[in-house]
Short mmCIF file of C-alpha atoms in Angstrom, two decimals:
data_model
loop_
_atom_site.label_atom_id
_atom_site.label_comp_id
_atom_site.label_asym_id
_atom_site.label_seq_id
_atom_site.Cartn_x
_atom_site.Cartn_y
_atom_site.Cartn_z
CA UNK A 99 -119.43 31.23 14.00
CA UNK A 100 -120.80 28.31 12.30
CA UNK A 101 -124.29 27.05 12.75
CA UNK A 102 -125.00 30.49 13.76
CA UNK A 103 -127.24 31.25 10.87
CA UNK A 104 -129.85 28.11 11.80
CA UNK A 105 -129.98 29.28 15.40
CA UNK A 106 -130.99 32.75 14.65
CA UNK A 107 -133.27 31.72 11.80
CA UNK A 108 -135.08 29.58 14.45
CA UNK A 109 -135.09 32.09 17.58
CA UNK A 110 -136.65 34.92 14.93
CA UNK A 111 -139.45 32.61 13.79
CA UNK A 112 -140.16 31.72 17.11
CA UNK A 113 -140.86 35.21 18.43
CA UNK A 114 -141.61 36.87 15.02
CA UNK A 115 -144.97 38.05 15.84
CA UNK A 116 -144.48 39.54 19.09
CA UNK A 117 -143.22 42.72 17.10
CA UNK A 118 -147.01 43.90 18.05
CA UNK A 119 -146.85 42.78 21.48
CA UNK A 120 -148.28 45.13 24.05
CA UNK A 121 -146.38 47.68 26.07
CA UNK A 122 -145.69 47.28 29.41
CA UNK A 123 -146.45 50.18 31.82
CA UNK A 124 -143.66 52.87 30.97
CA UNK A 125 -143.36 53.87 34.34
CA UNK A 126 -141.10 51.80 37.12
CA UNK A 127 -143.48 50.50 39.60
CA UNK A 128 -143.01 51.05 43.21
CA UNK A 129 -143.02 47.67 43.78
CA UNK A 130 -139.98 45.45 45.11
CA UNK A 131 -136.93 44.15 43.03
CA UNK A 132 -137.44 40.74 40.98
CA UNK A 133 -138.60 38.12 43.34
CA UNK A 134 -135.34 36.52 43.76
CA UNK A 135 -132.96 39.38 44.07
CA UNK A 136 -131.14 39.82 46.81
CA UNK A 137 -131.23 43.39 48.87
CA UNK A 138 -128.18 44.34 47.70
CA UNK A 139 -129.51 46.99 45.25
CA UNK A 140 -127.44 49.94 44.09
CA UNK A 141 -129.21 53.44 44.71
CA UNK A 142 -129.87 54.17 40.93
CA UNK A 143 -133.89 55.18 41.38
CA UNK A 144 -131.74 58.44 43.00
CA UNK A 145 -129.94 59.49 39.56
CA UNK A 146 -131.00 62.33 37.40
CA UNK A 147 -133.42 60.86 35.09
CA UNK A 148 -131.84 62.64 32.36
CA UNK A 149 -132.31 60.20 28.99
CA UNK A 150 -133.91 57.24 30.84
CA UNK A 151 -134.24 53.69 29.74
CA UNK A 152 -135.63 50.61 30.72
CA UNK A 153 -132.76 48.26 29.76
CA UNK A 154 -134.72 44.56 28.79
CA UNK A 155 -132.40 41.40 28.67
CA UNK A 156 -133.53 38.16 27.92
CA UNK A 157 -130.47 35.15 27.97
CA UNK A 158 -131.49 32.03 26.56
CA UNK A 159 -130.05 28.67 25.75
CA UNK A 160 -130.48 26.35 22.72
CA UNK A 161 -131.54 23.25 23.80
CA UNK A 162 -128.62 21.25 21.80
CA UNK A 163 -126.27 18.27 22.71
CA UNK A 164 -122.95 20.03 22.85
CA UNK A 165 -121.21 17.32 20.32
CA UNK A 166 -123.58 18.72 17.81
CA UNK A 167 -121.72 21.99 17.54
CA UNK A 168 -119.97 22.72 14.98
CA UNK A 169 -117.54 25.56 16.75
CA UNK A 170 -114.75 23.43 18.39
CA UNK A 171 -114.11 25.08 21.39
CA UNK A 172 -112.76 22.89 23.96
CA UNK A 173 -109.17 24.06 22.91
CA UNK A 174 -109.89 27.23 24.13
CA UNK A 175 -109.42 28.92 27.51
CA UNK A 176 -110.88 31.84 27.95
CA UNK A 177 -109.51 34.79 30.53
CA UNK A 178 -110.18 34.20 34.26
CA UNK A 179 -113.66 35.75 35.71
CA UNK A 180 -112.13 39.81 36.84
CA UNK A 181 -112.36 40.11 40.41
CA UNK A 182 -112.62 43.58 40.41
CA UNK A 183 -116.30 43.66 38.97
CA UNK A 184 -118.53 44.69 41.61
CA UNK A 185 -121.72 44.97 39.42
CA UNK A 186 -123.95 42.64 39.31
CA UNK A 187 -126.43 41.67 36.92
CA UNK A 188 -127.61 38.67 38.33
CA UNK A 189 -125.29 36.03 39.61
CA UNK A 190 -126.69 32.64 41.29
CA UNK A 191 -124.06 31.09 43.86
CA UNK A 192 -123.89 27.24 44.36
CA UNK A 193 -126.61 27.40 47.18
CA UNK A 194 -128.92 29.08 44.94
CA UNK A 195 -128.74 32.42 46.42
CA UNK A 196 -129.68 35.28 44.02
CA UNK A 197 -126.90 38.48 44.01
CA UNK A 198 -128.05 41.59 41.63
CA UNK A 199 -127.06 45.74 42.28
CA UNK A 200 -130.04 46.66 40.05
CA UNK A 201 -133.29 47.13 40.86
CA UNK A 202 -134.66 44.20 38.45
CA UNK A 203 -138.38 44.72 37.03
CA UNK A 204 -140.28 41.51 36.75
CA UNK A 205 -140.38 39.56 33.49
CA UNK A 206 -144.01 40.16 32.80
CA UNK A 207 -143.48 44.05 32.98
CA UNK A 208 -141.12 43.82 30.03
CA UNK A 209 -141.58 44.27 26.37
CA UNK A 210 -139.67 41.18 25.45
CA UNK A 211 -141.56 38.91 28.09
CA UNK A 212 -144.14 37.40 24.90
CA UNK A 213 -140.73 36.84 23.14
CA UNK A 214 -138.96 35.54 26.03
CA UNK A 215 -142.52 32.87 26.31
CA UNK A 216 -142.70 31.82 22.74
CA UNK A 217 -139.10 30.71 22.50
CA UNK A 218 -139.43 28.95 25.53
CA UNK A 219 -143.13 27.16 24.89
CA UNK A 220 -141.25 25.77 21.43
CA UNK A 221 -139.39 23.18 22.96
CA UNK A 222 -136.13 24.75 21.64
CA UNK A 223 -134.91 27.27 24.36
CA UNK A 224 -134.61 27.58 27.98
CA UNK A 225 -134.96 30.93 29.59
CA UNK A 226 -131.96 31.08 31.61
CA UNK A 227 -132.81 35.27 32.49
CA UNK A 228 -135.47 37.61 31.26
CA UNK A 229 -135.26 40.97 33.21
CA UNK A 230 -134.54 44.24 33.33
CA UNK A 231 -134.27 47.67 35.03
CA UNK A 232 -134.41 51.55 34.92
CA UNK A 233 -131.63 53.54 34.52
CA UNK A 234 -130.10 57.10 33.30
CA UNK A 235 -127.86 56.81 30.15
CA UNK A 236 -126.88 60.19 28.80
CA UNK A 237 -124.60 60.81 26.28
CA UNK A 238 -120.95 59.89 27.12
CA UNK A 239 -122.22 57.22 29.68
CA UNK A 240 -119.28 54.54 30.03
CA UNK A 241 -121.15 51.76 32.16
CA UNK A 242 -119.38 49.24 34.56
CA UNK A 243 -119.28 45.57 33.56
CA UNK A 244 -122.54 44.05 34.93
CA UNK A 245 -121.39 40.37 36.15
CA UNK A 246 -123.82 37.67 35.23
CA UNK A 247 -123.57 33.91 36.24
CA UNK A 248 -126.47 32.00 35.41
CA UNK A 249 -127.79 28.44 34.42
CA UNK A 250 -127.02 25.07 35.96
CA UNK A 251 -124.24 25.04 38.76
CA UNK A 252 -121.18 22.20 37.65
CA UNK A 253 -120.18 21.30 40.67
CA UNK A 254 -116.16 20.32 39.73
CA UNK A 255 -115.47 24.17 38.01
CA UNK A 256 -117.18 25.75 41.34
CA UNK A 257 -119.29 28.11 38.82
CA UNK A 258 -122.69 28.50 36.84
CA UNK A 259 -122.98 26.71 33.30
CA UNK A 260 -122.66 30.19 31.60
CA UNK A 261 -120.97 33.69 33.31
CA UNK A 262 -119.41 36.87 31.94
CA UNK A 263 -120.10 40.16 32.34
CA UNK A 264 -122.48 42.91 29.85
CA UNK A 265 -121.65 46.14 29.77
CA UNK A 266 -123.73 49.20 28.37
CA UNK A 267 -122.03 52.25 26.95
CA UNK A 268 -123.72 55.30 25.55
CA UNK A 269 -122.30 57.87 22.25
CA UNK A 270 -124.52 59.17 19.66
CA UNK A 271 -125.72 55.31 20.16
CA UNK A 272 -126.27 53.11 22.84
CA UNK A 273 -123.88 50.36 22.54
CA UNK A 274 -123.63 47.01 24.23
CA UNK A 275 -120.74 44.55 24.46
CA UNK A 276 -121.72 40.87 25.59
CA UNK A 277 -119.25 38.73 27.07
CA UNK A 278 -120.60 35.15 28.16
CA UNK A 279 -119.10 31.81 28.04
CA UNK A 280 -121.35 29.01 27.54
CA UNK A 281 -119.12 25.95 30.03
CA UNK A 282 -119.89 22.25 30.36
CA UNK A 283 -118.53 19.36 32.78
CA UNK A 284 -115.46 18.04 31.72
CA UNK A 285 -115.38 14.18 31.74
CA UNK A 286 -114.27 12.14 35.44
CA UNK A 287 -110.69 12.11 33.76
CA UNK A 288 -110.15 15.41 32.45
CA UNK A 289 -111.23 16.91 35.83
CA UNK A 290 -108.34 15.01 37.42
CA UNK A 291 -105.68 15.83 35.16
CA UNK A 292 -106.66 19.31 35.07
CA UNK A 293 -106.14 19.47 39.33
CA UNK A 294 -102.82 17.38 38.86
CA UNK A 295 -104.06 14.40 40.38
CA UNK A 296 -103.30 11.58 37.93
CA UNK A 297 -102.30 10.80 34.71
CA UNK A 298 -103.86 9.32 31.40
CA UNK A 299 -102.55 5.98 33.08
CA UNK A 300 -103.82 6.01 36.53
CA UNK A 301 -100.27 7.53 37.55
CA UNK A 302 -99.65 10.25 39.79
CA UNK A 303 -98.47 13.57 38.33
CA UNK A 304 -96.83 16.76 38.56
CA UNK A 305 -98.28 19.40 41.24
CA UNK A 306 -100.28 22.46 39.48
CA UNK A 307 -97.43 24.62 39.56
CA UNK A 308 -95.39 22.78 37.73
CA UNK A 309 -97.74 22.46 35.01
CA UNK A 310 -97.91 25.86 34.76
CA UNK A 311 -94.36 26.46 34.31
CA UNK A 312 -93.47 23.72 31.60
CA UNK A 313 -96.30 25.04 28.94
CA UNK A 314 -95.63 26.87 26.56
CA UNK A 315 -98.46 28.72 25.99
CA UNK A 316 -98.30 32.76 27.79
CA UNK A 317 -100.96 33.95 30.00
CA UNK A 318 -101.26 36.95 27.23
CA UNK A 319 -102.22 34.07 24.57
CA UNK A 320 -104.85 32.58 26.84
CA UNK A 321 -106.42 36.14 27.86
CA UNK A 322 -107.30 36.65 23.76
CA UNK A 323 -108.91 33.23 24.17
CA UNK A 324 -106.07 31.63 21.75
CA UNK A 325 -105.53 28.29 21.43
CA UNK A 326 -104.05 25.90 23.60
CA UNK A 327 -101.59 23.42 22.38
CA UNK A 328 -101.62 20.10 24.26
CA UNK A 329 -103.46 19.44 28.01
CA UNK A 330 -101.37 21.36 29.85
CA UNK A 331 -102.92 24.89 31.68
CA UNK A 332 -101.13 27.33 33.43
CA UNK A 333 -102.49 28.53 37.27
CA UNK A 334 -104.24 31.29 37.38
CA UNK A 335 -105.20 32.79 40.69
CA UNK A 336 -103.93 29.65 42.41
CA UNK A 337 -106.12 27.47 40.73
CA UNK A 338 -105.91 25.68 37.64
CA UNK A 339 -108.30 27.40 34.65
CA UNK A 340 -110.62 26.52 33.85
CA UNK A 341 -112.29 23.46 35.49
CA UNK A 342 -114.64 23.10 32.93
CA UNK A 343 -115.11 22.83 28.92
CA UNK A 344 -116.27 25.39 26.75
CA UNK A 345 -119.01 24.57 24.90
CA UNK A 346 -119.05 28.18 23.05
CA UNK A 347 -119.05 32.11 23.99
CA UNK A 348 -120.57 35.64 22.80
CA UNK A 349 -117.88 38.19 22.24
CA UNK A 350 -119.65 41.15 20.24
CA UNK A 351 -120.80 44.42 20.84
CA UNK A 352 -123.43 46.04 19.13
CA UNK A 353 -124.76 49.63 18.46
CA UNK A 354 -128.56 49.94 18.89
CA UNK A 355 -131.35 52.39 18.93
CA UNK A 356 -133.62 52.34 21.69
CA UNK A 357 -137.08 50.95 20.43
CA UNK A 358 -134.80 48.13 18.42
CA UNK A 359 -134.62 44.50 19.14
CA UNK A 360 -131.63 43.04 19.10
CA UNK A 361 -129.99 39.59 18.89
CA UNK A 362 -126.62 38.79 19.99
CA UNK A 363 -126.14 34.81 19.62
CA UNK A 364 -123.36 31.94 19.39
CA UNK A 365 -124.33 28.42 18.33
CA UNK A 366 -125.76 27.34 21.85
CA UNK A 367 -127.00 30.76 23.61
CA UNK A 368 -128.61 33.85 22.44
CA UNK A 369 -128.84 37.19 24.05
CA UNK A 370 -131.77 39.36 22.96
CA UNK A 371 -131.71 43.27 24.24
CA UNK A 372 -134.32 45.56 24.12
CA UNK A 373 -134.16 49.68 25.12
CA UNK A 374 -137.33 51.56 25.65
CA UNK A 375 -137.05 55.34 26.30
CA UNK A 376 -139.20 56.74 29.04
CA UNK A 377 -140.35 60.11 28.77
CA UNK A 378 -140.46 62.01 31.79
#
């Protein structure tokens, strides 16, 4: 993506010394989850502790006015949020309520926490989620989609500033796949077309449905995030999608060595991962 280059030249001088940073205790504490997790954990301190991890993730966002960005992404529509991921990461509802199936360590028992401070005492990042957990990955692993929905709650779309899911896989390698969209408001107007309310004019318009059946875009074009040619969206799940614009998103997935730092990054957020292997 463009502009890319500049935003990972300025995270990696911002936390470029913390390569010496100290290690955190290697062993999970029997303390409880992160502070604002809710109770629903998943049972993983049962699993054999056959090649264990502490999985680190730190999700930040570039403190940027979205017009500055060069990627032009308003035009797409990415796929609808898949109902039938039950893992959770961490996911904030509109009340502020906290939802995670790990077992989250605090921030300042990770390895990335200095990192996760410096880029957030320059001025130029928020810290949007700096955790992590403890968990079995032995060859041939083939993880479940860990939902995450995180940042400031937009009120019209009914869903956190930036949500997705991460999912960790395990060959020879460990591998990674980030999927995150980065979503802002979309202005008084564009809010009320999108529902089928009114108009450019003021005038009222066509229901949601019948939107949906005179474009000419297919929902297969919209799931590869294509683009979409003039205002009209189709109704997804009985709603129209999305309520919001996107600003930008992280599609990659990366192969990584446990000890390794990692940066996955669009022009506006930034998704550093860090594996440390805990002997037993």
């Amino acid at each position: 993506m463009r502009g890319r280059p500049v935003f990972i030249l300025a995270a990696l001088l911002a936390f470029s010394p913390w390569v010496t940073a100290q290690e955190p205790a290697e062993a999970p504490t029997a303390g409880a989850p992160e502070e604002q997790s809710s109770s629903n954990v998943s049972p993983q301190s049962e699993a054999p502790r056959e090649d264990y991890y502490r999985a680190e993730f730190v999700i930040l966002e570039r403190k940027v006015d979205p017009a500055d960005v060069n990627e032009k992404m308003a035009s797409r529509v990415p796929e609808p949020p898949d109902p039938d991921i039950t893992e959770i990461l961490r996911a904030v509802d509109r009340n502020g309520v906290v939802e995670t199936t790990r077992k989250l360590v605090s921030r300042d028992q990770l390895y990335l926490s200095s990192a996760a401070n410096r880029l957030e005492n320059s001025g130029r990042f928020r810290i949007l989620l700096a955790t992590g957990w403890y968990q079995s990955f032995p060859p041939n692993f083939e993880g479940e989609p860990l939902r995450v929905a995180i940042g400031d709650w937009l009120p019209d779309a009914g869903h956190r500033e930036v949500e997705g899911h991460i999912t960790i896989d395990r060959q020879r390698y460990l591998h990674v796949g980030v999927h995150l969209n980065h979503w802002e408001p979309l202005p008084d107007k564009e809010i009320m077309q999108a529902s089928g309310t009114v108009d450019s004019q003021g005038d009222a318009t066509v229901s949601a449905d019948e939107e949906a059946e005179q474009t000419q875009d297919t929902l297969a074009n919209i799931a590869e995030g294509g683009d979409i040619q003039g205002t009209n969206q189709p109704e997804l799940s009985g709603e129209a999608w999305p309520k919001a614009q996107l600003v930008t998103w992280i599609r990659e997935t990366r192969r990584m060595r446990s000890e390794e730092v990692h940066f996955l990054d669009s022009p506006t957020i930034g998704v550093l991962v860090f594996f440390k292997k805990i002997e037993q």
